[in-house]
């Protein structure tokens, strides 16, 4: 996956977040080619979000992506986001 495409995906996420649009999965024609590409988009998104918010990342919140991880904290859906200072 080329760098321009990674940056464009991150920019699309920033724009969706800023306009309060619901998250749309990258699937079908927009599917990412690999886990490596997904992590690259995530890193770029987090860095761009920190710049956009004029802050720096202080840590990350637990993902809670599986029912097994959600059960102890009584969540019924995933929740993962960067925590800014």
XYZ file of C-alpha atoms in Angstrom:
85
model
C 0.000 0.000 0.000
C 1.545 3.297 -1.041
C 2.035 6.158 1.430
C -0.373 8.499 -0.386
C -3.168 5.949 -0.043
C -2.418 5.483 3.673
C -2.512 9.252 4.220
C -5.747 9.541 2.213
C -7.418 6.814 4.310
C -6.337 8.601 7.488
C -7.603 11.935 6.118
C -10.955 10.310 5.291
C -11.205 9.100 8.898
C -10.308 12.567 10.233
C -12.984 14.159 8.029
C -15.580 11.586 9.079
C -14.718 12.161 12.731
C -14.869 15.960 12.359
C -18.278 15.813 10.678
C -19.558 13.278 13.240
C -20.286 10.617 10.636
C -20.671 7.021 11.741
C -17.561 4.881 11.319
C -17.600 2.893 8.073
C -15.536 -0.269 7.825
C -12.917 -0.595 5.140
C -14.463 -3.515 3.281
C -15.341 -4.535 -0.249
C -13.756 -2.050 -2.657
C -12.242 -0.102 0.258
C -10.770 -3.135 2.049
C -7.204 -2.804 3.262
C -4.815 -5.338 1.738
C -3.199 -6.475 4.993
C -2.962 -6.056 8.740
C 0.257 -4.128 8.143
C -1.651 -1.641 5.978
C -4.373 -1.339 8.627
C -1.802 -0.508 11.306
C -0.155 2.014 8.972
C -3.504 3.774 8.457
C -4.121 3.687 12.211
C -0.715 5.222 12.999
C -1.256 7.946 10.420
C -4.798 8.626 11.674
C -3.662 8.961 15.300
C -0.782 11.267 14.355
C -3.091 13.368 12.164
C -5.749 13.519 14.876
C -3.206 14.706 17.440
C -2.046 17.424 15.033
C -5.648 18.391 14.214
C -6.471 18.677 17.936
C -3.158 20.429 18.708
C -2.244 17.851 21.341
C -0.064 14.807 21.789
C -1.027 11.220 22.482
C -0.640 10.241 26.131
C -1.779 6.618 25.818
C -4.440 4.318 24.428
C -7.713 2.966 25.739
C -8.422 -0.782 25.711
C -9.990 -1.995 22.459
C -12.660 -4.335 23.845
C -13.022 -5.959 20.443
C -14.281 -9.381 21.531
C -17.177 -10.481 23.751
C -14.654 -12.148 26.072
C -12.876 -8.806 26.640
C -16.141 -6.843 26.858
C -17.753 -9.064 29.520
C -15.569 -8.090 32.531
C -16.278 -4.393 31.986
C -19.916 -4.892 30.949
C -19.536 -3.460 27.445
C -21.449 -4.821 24.489
C -19.501 -3.187 21.680
C -15.867 -2.369 20.847
C -14.360 0.845 22.164
C -10.836 1.844 21.220
C -9.385 5.316 20.945
C -6.310 7.340 21.615
C -6.223 9.325 24.805
C -4.824 12.833 24.445
C -3.225 14.995 27.091
